[in-house]
Amino acid sequence: MSRLDSTQSYAQLIDPPPTQVVEADLPPFRYLMIDGAGGPLAPRYQDAITTLYAVAHALQRALQPGIDFAIGPIETLWWADAPGGLHLTDPADWRWTAMIVVPDGVGEAHLAAAIDGLRRETPKVLLLDPVRIETFDEGACVQIMHVGPYAADTEASRRLRDYMTDNGIAARGHHHEIYLTDPRTTAPELMRTVIRQPVHLPEP
């Protein structure tokens, strides 16, 4: 039996310190993904989270006992097409890709079977049509851990930007957040979020 625990298998990649920006070089990972627009409180985003968890659990059941994997955290890529990016754009105009990691061996046939089963068993799952599976190769990144409410991540984000400026590092790709704790069961001051930015590292 092979086992993938997304938290343990790359713990060093999703456990940066809360007061220090670190660099990481990420290998490709396989993800379930749903795209959308609007802020984190928008109904489509909340439905996407529910759907991703439902599909991941369906895959987990279907793949046992050959592939046994633990369900990983929700991750989201955030961006805005308007000048100024996320920080100067109304959340209603944000765009996002919500995603959750799955084992490398999961393919289109596995996903189709899981979705077919959910359509029969769980009609209330709302966003099955846009679910896709994709390999995401993020590569070089800088990241920091934010501890506290989601809305209070300004200081961690500032540290990330200052580190990039001080070290001549240019951003690329989308702002990436990894939500390691469940806001339904975790006190706001204890919530842990990895804030990550893909980058072009300067030549040594």
mmCIF file with all atom_site columns, C-alpha atoms in Angstrom:
data_model
loop_
_atom_site.group_PDB
_atom_site.id
_atom_site.type_symbol
_atom_site.label_atom_id
_atom_site.label_alt_id
_atom_site.label_comp_id
_atom_site.label_asym_id
_atom_site.label_entity_id
_atom_site.label_seq_id
_atom_site.pdbx_PDB_ins_code
_atom_site.Cartn_x
_atom_site.Cartn_y
_atom_site.Cartn_z
_atom_site.occupancy
_atom_site.B_iso_or_equiv
_atom_site.pdbx_formal_charge
_atom_site.auth_seq_id
_atom_site.auth_comp_id
_atom_site.auth_asym_id
_atom_site.auth_atom_id
_atom_site.pdbx_PDB_model_num
ATOM 1   C CA . MET A 1 1   ? 0.000   0.000  0.000   1.00 0.00 ? 1   MET A CA 1
ATOM 2   C CA . SER A 1 2   ? 1.281   3.467  -0.837  1.00 0.00 ? 2   SER A CA 1
ATOM 3   C CA . ARG A 1 3   ? 0.276   6.393  1.334   1.00 0.00 ? 3   ARG A CA 1
ATOM 4   C CA . LEU A 1 4   ? 0.182   10.127 0.580   1.00 0.00 ? 4   LEU A CA 1
ATOM 5   C CA . ASP A 1 5   ? -0.428  12.482 3.466   1.00 0.00 ? 5   ASP A CA 1
ATOM 6   C CA . SER A 1 6   ? -0.248  15.913 1.883   1.00 0.00 ? 6   SER A CA 1
ATOM 7   C CA . THR A 1 7   ? 0.621   17.565 5.184   1.00 0.00 ? 7   THR A CA 1
ATOM 8   C CA . GLN A 1 8   ? 3.414   15.124 6.095   1.00 0.00 ? 8   GLN A CA 1
ATOM 9   C CA . SER A 1 9   ? 4.834   14.412 2.638   1.00 0.00 ? 9   SER A CA 1
ATOM 10  C CA . TYR A 1 10  ? 5.889   17.985 2.101   1.00 0.00 ? 10  TYR A CA 1
ATOM 11  C CA . ALA A 1 11  ? 5.640   19.346 5.640   1.00 0.00 ? 11  ALA A CA 1
ATOM 12  C CA . GLN A 1 12  ? 8.804   21.366 5.142   1.00 0.00 ? 12  GLN A CA 1
ATOM 13  C CA . LEU A 1 13  ? 7.119   23.099 2.219   1.00 0.00 ? 13  LEU A CA 1
ATOM 14  C CA . ILE A 1 14  ? 3.966   24.143 4.072   1.00 0.00 ? 14  ILE A CA 1
ATOM 15  C CA . ASP A 1 15  ? 5.375   24.908 7.499   1.00 0.00 ? 15  ASP A CA 1
ATOM 16  C CA . PRO A 1 16  ? 7.377   28.144 7.254   1.00 0.00 ? 16  PRO A CA 1
ATOM 17  C CA . PRO A 1 17  ? 8.029   30.104 10.460  1.00 0.00 ? 17  PRO A CA 1
ATOM 18  C CA . PRO A 1 18  ? 5.570   32.893 11.356  1.00 0.00 ? 18  PRO A CA 1
ATOM 19  C CA . THR A 1 19  ? 8.186   35.620 11.608  1.00 0.00 ? 19  THR A CA 1
ATOM 20  C CA . GLN A 1 20  ? 10.581  34.705 8.817   1.00 0.00 ? 20  GLN A CA 1
ATOM 21  C CA . VAL A 1 21  ? 10.212  34.523 5.049   1.00 0.00 ? 21  VAL A CA 1
ATOM 22  C CA . VAL A 1 22  ? 11.734  31.381 3.545   1.00 0.00 ? 22  VAL A CA 1
ATOM 23  C CA . GLU A 1 23  ? 12.448  30.311 -0.010  1.00 0.00 ? 23  GLU A CA 1
ATOM 24  C CA . ALA A 1 24  ? 11.185  26.987 -1.345  1.00 0.00 ? 24  ALA A CA 1
ATOM 25  C CA . ASP A 1 25  ? 11.506  25.107 -4.623  1.00 0.00 ? 25  ASP A CA 1
ATOM 26  C CA . LEU A 1 26  ? 8.321   23.087 -5.047  1.00 0.00 ? 26  LEU A CA 1
ATOM 27  C CA . PRO A 1 27  ? 8.045   19.972 -7.207  1.00 0.00 ? 27  PRO A CA 1
ATOM 28  C CA . PRO A 1 28  ? 4.904   19.424 -9.292  1.00 0.00 ? 28  PRO A CA 1
ATOM 29  C CA . PHE A 1 29  ? 1.798   18.277 -7.413  1.00 0.00 ? 29  PHE A CA 1
ATOM 30  C CA . ARG A 1 30  ? -1.508  16.898 -8.638  1.00 0.00 ? 30  ARG A CA 1
ATOM 31  C CA . TYR A 1 31  ? -4.579  18.958 -7.673  1.00 0.00 ? 31  TYR A CA 1
ATOM 32  C CA . LEU A 1 32  ? -8.332  19.027 -7.887  1.00 0.00 ? 32  LEU A CA 1
ATOM 33  C CA . MET A 1 33  ? -9.260  22.563 -8.975  1.00 0.00 ? 33  MET A CA 1
ATOM 34  C CA . ILE A 1 34  ? -12.266 24.868 -9.358  1.00 0.00 ? 34  ILE A CA 1
ATOM 35  C CA . ASP A 1 35  ? -12.080 28.394 -10.792 1.00 0.00 ? 35  ASP A CA 1
ATOM 36  C CA . GLY A 1 36  ? -14.225 31.354 -9.853  1.00 0.00 ? 36  GLY A CA 1
ATOM 37  C CA . ALA A 1 37  ? -14.503 35.069 -9.181  1.00 0.00 ? 37  ALA A CA 1
ATOM 38  C CA . GLY A 1 38  ? -15.270 37.164 -6.112  1.00 0.00 ? 38  GLY A CA 1
ATOM 39  C CA . GLY A 1 39  ? -14.027 37.288 -2.548  1.00 0.00 ? 39  GLY A CA 1
ATOM 40  C CA . PRO A 1 40  ? -13.699 34.457 -0.025  1.00 0.00 ? 40  PRO A CA 1
ATOM 41  C CA . LEU A 1 41  ? -17.207 35.040 1.351   1.00 0.00 ? 41  LEU A CA 1
ATOM 42  C CA . ALA A 1 42  ? -18.844 34.743 -2.083  1.00 0.00 ? 42  ALA A CA 1
ATOM 43  C CA . PRO A 1 43  ? -21.261 31.790 -2.381  1.00 0.00 ? 43  PRO A CA 1
ATOM 44  C CA . ARG A 1 44  ? -19.361 30.241 -5.298  1.00 0.00 ? 44  ARG A CA 1
ATOM 45  C CA . TYR A 1 45  ? -16.126 30.157 -3.317  1.00 0.00 ? 45  TYR A CA 1
ATOM 46  C CA . GLN A 1 46  ? -17.820 28.547 -0.337  1.00 0.00 ? 46  GLN A CA 1
ATOM 47  C CA . ASP A 1 47  ? -19.506 26.023 -2.652  1.00 0.00 ? 47  ASP A CA 1
ATOM 48  C CA . ALA A 1 48  ? -16.139 25.289 -4.276  1.00 0.00 ? 48  ALA A CA 1
ATOM 49  C CA . ILE A 1 49  ? -14.620 24.380 -0.909  1.00 0.00 ? 49  ILE A CA 1
ATOM 50  C CA . THR A 1 50  ? -17.538 22.067 -0.096  1.00 0.00 ? 50  THR A CA 1
ATOM 51  C CA . THR A 1 51  ? -17.271 20.427 -3.516  1.00 0.00 ? 51  THR A CA 1
ATOM 52  C CA . LEU A 1 52  ? -13.501 19.919 -3.409  1.00 0.00 ? 52  LEU A CA 1
ATOM 53  C CA . TYR A 1 53  ? -13.721 18.197 -0.033  1.00 0.00 ? 53  TYR A CA 1
ATOM 54  C CA . ALA A 1 54  ? -16.587 16.014 -1.265  1.00 0.00 ? 54  ALA A CA 1
ATOM 55  C CA . VAL A 1 55  ? -14.696 14.941 -4.393  1.00 0.00 ? 55  VAL A CA 1
ATOM 56  C CA . ALA A 1 56  ? -11.465 14.341 -2.443  1.00 0.00 ? 56  ALA A CA 1
ATOM 57  C CA . HIS A 1 57  ? -13.284 12.109 0.046   1.00 0.00 ? 57  HIS A CA 1
ATOM 58  C CA . ALA A 1 58  ? -14.972 10.242 -2.824  1.00 0.00 ? 58  ALA A CA 1
ATOM 59  C CA . LEU A 1 59  ? -11.574 9.629  -4.422  1.00 0.00 ? 59  LEU A CA 1
ATOM 60  C CA . GLN A 1 60  ? -10.149 8.530  -1.087  1.00 0.00 ? 60  GLN A CA 1
ATOM 61  C CA . ARG A 1 61  ? -12.865 5.888  -0.705  1.00 0.00 ? 61  ARG A CA 1
ATOM 62  C CA . ALA A 1 62  ? -12.610 4.737  -4.312  1.00 0.00 ? 62  ALA A CA 1
ATOM 63  C CA . LEU A 1 63  ? -8.815  4.359  -4.324  1.00 0.00 ? 63  LEU A CA 1
ATOM 64  C CA . GLN A 1 64  ? -8.559  2.282  -1.144  1.00 0.00 ? 64  GLN A CA 1
ATOM 65  C CA . PRO A 1 65  ? -6.888  -0.056 -0.426  1.00 0.00 ? 65  PRO A CA 1
ATOM 66  C CA . GLY A 1 66  ? -4.400  0.419  -3.257  1.00 0.00 ? 66  GLY A CA 1
ATOM 67  C CA . ILE A 1 67  ? -3.764  4.110  -2.606  1.00 0.00 ? 67  ILE A CA 1
ATOM 68  C CA . ASP A 1 68  ? -4.458  5.402  0.875   1.00 0.00 ? 68  ASP A CA 1
ATOM 69  C CA . PHE A 1 69  ? -4.163  9.157  1.268   1.00 0.00 ? 69  PHE A CA 1
ATOM 70  C CA . ALA A 1 70  ? -5.072  11.765 3.835   1.00 0.00 ? 70  ALA A CA 1
ATOM 71  C CA . ILE A 1 71  ? -7.160  14.730 2.724   1.00 0.00 ? 71  ILE A CA 1
ATOM 72  C CA . GLY A 1 72  ? -4.987  17.816 2.473   1.00 0.00 ? 72  GLY A CA 1
ATOM 73  C CA . PRO A 1 73  ? -5.785  21.453 3.219   1.00 0.00 ? 73  PRO A CA 1
ATOM 74  C CA . ILE A 1 74  ? -7.682  23.765 0.920   1.00 0.00 ? 74  ILE A CA 1
ATOM 75  C CA . GLU A 1 75  ? -5.360  25.991 -1.093  1.00 0.00 ? 75  GLU A CA 1
ATOM 76  C CA . THR A 1 76  ? -6.313  28.989 -3.203  1.00 0.00 ? 76  THR A CA 1
ATOM 77  C CA . LEU A 1 77  ? -4.609  31.027 -5.894  1.00 0.00 ? 77  LEU A CA 1
ATOM 78  C CA . TRP A 1 78  ? -5.864  34.627 -5.808  1.00 0.00 ? 78  TRP A CA 1
ATOM 79  C CA . TRP A 1 79  ? -5.363  37.374 -8.378  1.00 0.00 ? 79  TRP A CA 1
ATOM 80  C CA . ALA A 1 80  ? -6.957  40.456 -9.910  1.00 0.00 ? 80  ALA A CA 1
ATOM 81  C CA . ASP A 1 81  ? -6.762  41.557 -13.520 1.00 0.00 ? 81  ASP A CA 1
ATOM 82  C CA . ALA A 1 82  ? -7.130  45.243 -12.593 1.00 0.00 ? 82  ALA A CA 1
ATOM 83  C CA . PRO A 1 83  ? -4.084  47.513 -12.137 1.00 0.00 ? 83  PRO A CA 1
ATOM 84  C CA . GLY A 1 84  ? -2.725  47.357 -8.604  1.00 0.00 ? 84  GLY A CA 1
ATOM 85  C CA . GLY A 1 85  ? -3.530  43.702 -8.043  1.00 0.00 ? 85  GLY A CA 1
ATOM 86  C CA . LEU A 1 86  ? -5.375  42.274 -5.066  1.00 0.00 ? 86  LEU A CA 1
ATOM 87  C CA . HIS A 1 87  ? -4.461  44.991 -2.598  1.00 0.00 ? 87  HIS A CA 1
ATOM 88  C CA . LEU A 1 88  ? -6.054  47.789 -4.653  1.00 0.00 ? 88  LEU A CA 1
ATOM 89  C CA . THR A 1 89  ? -9.001  45.859 -6.061  1.00 0.00 ? 89  THR A CA 1
ATOM 90  C CA . ASP A 1 90  ? -12.468 45.302 -4.614  1.00 0.00 ? 90  ASP A CA 1
ATOM 91  C CA . PRO A 1 91  ? -12.819 41.637 -3.565  1.00 0.00 ? 91  PRO A CA 1
ATOM 92  C CA . ALA A 1 92  ? -15.868 41.370 -5.808  1.00 0.00 ? 92  ALA A CA 1
ATOM 93  C CA . ASP A 1 93  ? -13.448 41.672 -8.743  1.00 0.00 ? 93  ASP A CA 1
ATOM 94  C CA . TRP A 1 94  ? -10.934 39.094 -7.509  1.00 0.00 ? 94  TRP A CA 1
ATOM 95  C CA . ARG A 1 95  ? -10.388 35.847 -9.380  1.00 0.00 ? 95  ARG A CA 1
ATOM 96  C CA . TRP A 1 96  ? -9.367  32.549 -7.828  1.00 0.00 ? 96  TRP A CA 1
ATOM 97  C CA . THR A 1 97  ? -8.585  28.887 -8.236  1.00 0.00 ? 97  THR A CA 1
ATOM 98  C CA . ALA A 1 98  ? -9.479  26.775 -5.196  1.00 0.00 ? 98  ALA A CA 1
ATOM 99  C CA . MET A 1 99  ? -7.660  23.452 -5.042  1.00 0.00 ? 99  MET A CA 1
ATOM 100 C CA . ILE A 1 100 ? -6.724  20.430 -2.965  1.00 0.00 ? 100 ILE A CA 1
ATOM 101 C CA . VAL A 1 101 ? -3.778  18.084 -3.492  1.00 0.00 ? 101 VAL A CA 1
ATOM 102 C CA . VAL A 1 102 ? -4.319  14.437 -4.507  1.00 0.00 ? 102 VAL A CA 1
ATOM 103 C CA . PRO A 1 103 ? -1.924  11.538 -5.228  1.00 0.00 ? 103 PRO A CA 1
ATOM 104 C CA . ASP A 1 104 ? 0.055   11.579 -8.462  1.00 0.00 ? 104 ASP A CA 1
ATOM 105 C CA . GLY A 1 105 ? -1.714  8.442  -9.672  1.00 0.00 ? 105 GLY A CA 1
ATOM 106 C CA . VAL A 1 106 ? -5.157  10.046 -9.741  1.00 0.00 ? 106 VAL A CA 1
ATOM 107 C CA . GLY A 1 107 ? -6.302  10.548 -13.334 1.00 0.00 ? 107 GLY A CA 1
ATOM 108 C CA . GLU A 1 108 ? -9.266  11.726 -15.355 1.00 0.00 ? 108 GLU A CA 1
ATOM 109 C CA . ALA A 1 109 ? -10.995 8.337  -15.134 1.00 0.00 ? 109 ALA A CA 1
ATOM 110 C CA . HIS A 1 110 ? -10.778 8.355  -11.333 1.00 0.00 ? 110 HIS A CA 1
ATOM 111 C CA . LEU A 1 111 ? -12.209 11.873 -11.216 1.00 0.00 ? 111 LEU A CA 1
ATOM 112 C CA . ALA A 1 112 ? -15.053 11.046 -13.593 1.00 0.00 ? 112 ALA A CA 1
ATOM 113 C CA . ALA A 1 113 ? -16.023 7.997  -11.537 1.00 0.00 ? 113 ALA A CA 1
ATOM 114 C CA . ALA A 1 114 ? -15.949 10.005 -8.294  1.00 0.00 ? 114 ALA A CA 1
ATOM 115 C CA . ILE A 1 115 ? -18.123 12.743 -9.788  1.00 0.00 ? 115 ILE A CA 1
ATOM 116 C CA . ASP A 1 116 ? -20.609 10.224 -11.197 1.00 0.00 ? 116 ASP A CA 1
ATOM 117 C CA . GLY A 1 117 ? -20.930 8.643  -7.783  1.00 0.00 ? 117 GLY A CA 1
ATOM 118 C CA . LEU A 1 118 ? -21.478 12.000 -6.078  1.00 0.00 ? 118 LEU A CA 1
ATOM 119 C CA . ARG A 1 119 ? -24.179 12.955 -8.574  1.00 0.00 ? 119 ARG A CA 1
ATOM 120 C CA . ARG A 1 120 ? -26.095 9.846  -7.576  1.00 0.00 ? 120 ARG A CA 1
ATOM 121 C CA . GLU A 1 121 ? -25.424 9.979  -3.849  1.00 0.00 ? 121 GLU A CA 1
ATOM 122 C CA . THR A 1 122 ? -25.095 13.668 -3.004  1.00 0.00 ? 122 THR A CA 1
ATOM 123 C CA . PRO A 1 123 ? -27.196 15.907 -5.251  1.00 0.00 ? 123 PRO A CA 1
ATOM 124 C CA . LYS A 1 124 ? -26.562 18.901 -2.985  1.00 0.00 ? 124 LYS A CA 1
ATOM 125 C CA . VAL A 1 125 ? -22.915 19.105 -4.079  1.00 0.00 ? 125 VAL A CA 1
ATOM 126 C CA . LEU A 1 126 ? -23.222 22.158 -6.283  1.00 0.00 ? 126 LEU A CA 1
ATOM 127 C CA . LEU A 1 127 ? -20.098 22.605 -8.396  1.00 0.00 ? 127 LEU A CA 1
ATOM 128 C CA . LEU A 1 128 ? -19.254 19.212 -9.862  1.00 0.00 ? 128 LEU A CA 1
ATOM 129 C CA . ASP A 1 129 ? -19.198 20.353 -13.494 1.00 0.00 ? 129 ASP A CA 1
ATOM 130 C CA . PRO A 1 130 ? -16.218 22.746 -13.142 1.00 0.00 ? 130 PRO A CA 1
ATOM 131 C CA . VAL A 1 131 ? -14.024 20.364 -11.125 1.00 0.00 ? 131 VAL A CA 1
ATOM 132 C CA . ARG A 1 132 ? -10.867 19.449 -12.995 1.00 0.00 ? 132 ARG A CA 1
ATOM 133 C CA . ILE A 1 133 ? -7.633  17.658 -12.195 1.00 0.00 ? 133 ILE A CA 1
ATOM 134 C CA . GLU A 1 134 ? -4.317  19.194 -13.130 1.00 0.00 ? 134 GLU A CA 1
ATOM 135 C CA . THR A 1 135 ? -0.612  19.018 -12.370 1.00 0.00 ? 135 THR A CA 1
ATOM 136 C CA . PHE A 1 136 ? 0.535   22.320 -10.884 1.00 0.00 ? 136 PHE A CA 1
ATOM 137 C CA . ASP A 1 137 ? 4.274   23.036 -11.126 1.00 0.00 ? 137 ASP A CA 1
ATOM 138 C CA . GLU A 1 138 ? 4.823   26.087 -8.940  1.00 0.00 ? 138 GLU A CA 1
ATOM 139 C CA . GLY A 1 139 ? 8.600   25.979 -8.696  1.00 0.00 ? 139 GLY A CA 1
ATOM 140 C CA . ALA A 1 140 ? 10.508  28.700 -6.861  1.00 0.00 ? 140 ALA A CA 1
ATOM 141 C CA . CYS A 1 141 ? 8.518   30.531 -4.192  1.00 0.00 ? 141 CYS A CA 1
ATOM 142 C CA . VAL A 1 142 ? 8.866   32.643 -1.086  1.00 0.00 ? 142 VAL A CA 1
ATOM 143 C CA . GLN A 1 143 ? 6.485   32.048 1.803   1.00 0.00 ? 143 GLN A CA 1
ATOM 144 C CA . ILE A 1 144 ? 5.658   32.849 5.413   1.00 0.00 ? 144 ILE A CA 1
ATOM 145 C CA . MET A 1 145 ? 3.197   31.549 8.007   1.00 0.00 ? 145 MET A CA 1
ATOM 146 C CA . HIS A 1 146 ? 0.403   33.856 9.149   1.00 0.00 ? 146 HIS A CA 1
ATOM 147 C CA . VAL A 1 147 ? -1.067  32.995 12.558  1.00 0.00 ? 147 VAL A CA 1
ATOM 148 C CA . GLY A 1 148 ? -4.376  34.697 13.278  1.00 0.00 ? 148 GLY A CA 1
ATOM 149 C CA . PRO A 1 149 ? -7.597  35.706 11.503  1.00 0.00 ? 149 PRO A CA 1
ATOM 150 C CA . TYR A 1 150 ? -7.585  35.708 7.719   1.00 0.00 ? 150 TYR A CA 1
ATOM 151 C CA . ALA A 1 151 ? -8.318  39.442 7.622   1.00 0.00 ? 151 ALA A CA 1
ATOM 152 C CA . ALA A 1 152 ? -5.243  40.246 9.764   1.00 0.00 ? 152 ALA A CA 1
ATOM 153 C CA . ASP A 1 153 ? -2.572  38.953 7.389   1.00 0.00 ? 153 ASP A CA 1
ATOM 154 C CA . THR A 1 154 ? -1.288  42.443 6.483   1.00 0.00 ? 154 THR A CA 1
ATOM 155 C CA . GLU A 1 155 ? 1.926   42.149 8.501   1.00 0.00 ? 155 GLU A CA 1
ATOM 156 C CA . ALA A 1 156 ? 2.845   38.744 7.073   1.00 0.00 ? 156 ALA A CA 1
ATOM 157 C CA . SER A 1 157 ? 2.157   39.960 3.535   1.00 0.00 ? 157 SER A CA 1
ATOM 158 C CA . ARG A 1 158 ? 4.284   43.065 4.178   1.00 0.00 ? 158 ARG A CA 1
ATOM 159 C CA . ARG A 1 159 ? 7.176   40.889 5.375   1.00 0.00 ? 159 ARG A CA 1
ATOM 160 C CA . LEU A 1 160 ? 6.888   38.832 2.200   1.00 0.00 ? 160 LEU A CA 1
ATOM 161 C CA . ARG A 1 161 ? 6.955   41.910 -0.056  1.00 0.00 ? 161 ARG A CA 1
ATOM 162 C CA . ASP A 1 162 ? 9.825   43.492 1.888   1.00 0.00 ? 162 ASP A CA 1
ATOM 163 C CA . TYR A 1 163 ? 11.875  40.297 1.600   1.00 0.00 ? 163 TYR A CA 1
ATOM 164 C CA . MET A 1 164 ? 11.381  40.243 -2.151  1.00 0.00 ? 164 MET A CA 1
ATOM 165 C CA . THR A 1 165 ? 12.346  43.908 -2.496  1.00 0.00 ? 165 THR A CA 1
ATOM 166 C CA . ASP A 1 166 ? 15.415  43.578 -0.266  1.00 0.00 ? 166 ASP A CA 1
ATOM 167 C CA . ASN A 1 167 ? 16.673  40.518 -2.154  1.00 0.00 ? 167 ASN A CA 1
ATOM 168 C CA . GLY A 1 168 ? 15.913  41.613 -5.707  1.00 0.00 ? 168 GLY A CA 1
ATOM 169 C CA . ILE A 1 169 ? 13.276  38.915 -6.182  1.00 0.00 ? 169 ILE A CA 1
ATOM 170 C CA . ALA A 1 170 ? 10.528  39.443 -8.777  1.00 0.00 ? 170 ALA A CA 1
ATOM 171 C CA . ALA A 1 171 ? 7.031   38.041 -8.379  1.00 0.00 ? 171 ALA A CA 1
ATOM 172 C CA . ARG A 1 172 ? 5.407   35.805 -10.977 1.00 0.00 ? 172 ARG A CA 1
ATOM 173 C CA . GLY A 1 173 ? 2.173   33.857 -11.040 1.00 0.00 ? 173 GLY A CA 1
ATOM 174 C CA . HIS A 1 174 ? -0.574  34.235 -8.464  1.00 0.00 ? 174 HIS A CA 1
ATOM 175 C CA . HIS A 1 175 ? -0.747  34.909 -4.735  1.00 0.00 ? 175 HIS A CA 1
ATOM 176 C CA . HIS A 1 176 ? -1.136  31.501 -3.066  1.00 0.00 ? 176 HIS A CA 1
ATOM 177 C CA . GLU A 1 177 ? -2.687  30.768 0.340   1.00 0.00 ? 177 GLU A CA 1
ATOM 178 C CA . ILE A 1 178 ? -2.830  27.400 2.116   1.00 0.00 ? 178 ILE A CA 1
ATOM 179 C CA . TYR A 1 179 ? -5.376  27.125 4.915   1.00 0.00 ? 179 TYR A CA 1
ATOM 180 C CA . LEU A 1 180 ? -3.971  24.680 7.456   1.00 0.00 ? 180 LEU A CA 1
ATOM 181 C CA . THR A 1 181 ? -6.738  25.035 10.056  1.00 0.00 ? 181 THR A CA 1
ATOM 182 C CA . ASP A 1 182 ? -10.510 24.779 9.906   1.00 0.00 ? 182 ASP A CA 1
ATOM 183 C CA . PRO A 1 183 ? -12.137 28.141 10.741  1.00 0.00 ? 183 PRO A CA 1
ATOM 184 C CA . ARG A 1 184 ? -15.246 26.301 11.958  1.00 0.00 ? 184 ARG A CA 1
ATOM 185 C CA . THR A 1 185 ? -13.322 24.607 14.772  1.00 0.00 ? 185 THR A CA 1
ATOM 186 C CA . THR A 1 186 ? -10.290 26.843 15.375  1.00 0.00 ? 186 THR A CA 1
ATOM 187 C CA . ALA A 1 187 ? -10.203 30.083 17.359  1.00 0.00 ? 187 ALA A CA 1
ATOM 188 C CA . PRO A 1 188 ? -9.386  33.019 15.030  1.00 0.00 ? 188 PRO A CA 1
ATOM 189 C CA . GLU A 1 189 ? -6.163  33.845 16.855  1.00 0.00 ? 189 GLU A CA 1
ATOM 190 C CA . LEU A 1 190 ? -4.906  30.268 16.323  1.00 0.00 ? 190 LEU A CA 1
ATOM 191 C CA . MET A 1 191 ? -5.660  29.883 12.611  1.00 0.00 ? 191 MET A CA 1
ATOM 192 C CA . ARG A 1 192 ? -2.606  29.119 10.477  1.00 0.00 ? 192 ARG A CA 1
ATOM 193 C CA . THR A 1 193 ? -2.291  30.185 6.842   1.00 0.00 ? 193 THR A CA 1
ATOM 194 C CA . VAL A 1 194 ? 0.720   29.799 4.578   1.00 0.00 ? 194 VAL A CA 1
ATOM 195 C CA . ILE A 1 195 ? 1.135   32.878 2.392   1.00 0.00 ? 195 ILE A CA 1
ATOM 196 C CA . ARG A 1 196 ? 3.168   32.027 -0.688  1.00 0.00 ? 196 ARG A CA 1
ATOM 197 C CA . GLN A 1 197 ? 4.303   33.896 -3.782  1.00 0.00 ? 197 GLN A CA 1
ATOM 198 C CA . PRO A 1 198 ? 5.897   32.238 -6.828  1.00 0.00 ? 198 PRO A CA 1
ATOM 199 C CA . VAL A 1 199 ? 8.994   34.176 -7.856  1.00 0.00 ? 199 VAL A CA 1
ATOM 200 C CA . HIS A 1 200 ? 11.852  34.560 -10.282 1.00 0.00 ? 200 HIS A CA 1
ATOM 201 C CA . LEU A 1 201 ? 14.948  34.118 -8.140  1.00 0.00 ? 201 LEU A CA 1
ATOM 202 C CA . PRO A 1 202 ? 17.982  36.220 -9.154  1.00 0.00 ? 202 PRO A CA 1
ATOM 203 C CA . GLU A 1 203 ? 20.921  34.462 -10.725 1.00 0.00 ? 203 GLU A CA 1
ATOM 204 C CA . PRO A 1 204 ? 23.541  33.401 -8.112  1.00 0.00 ? 204 PRO A CA 1
#
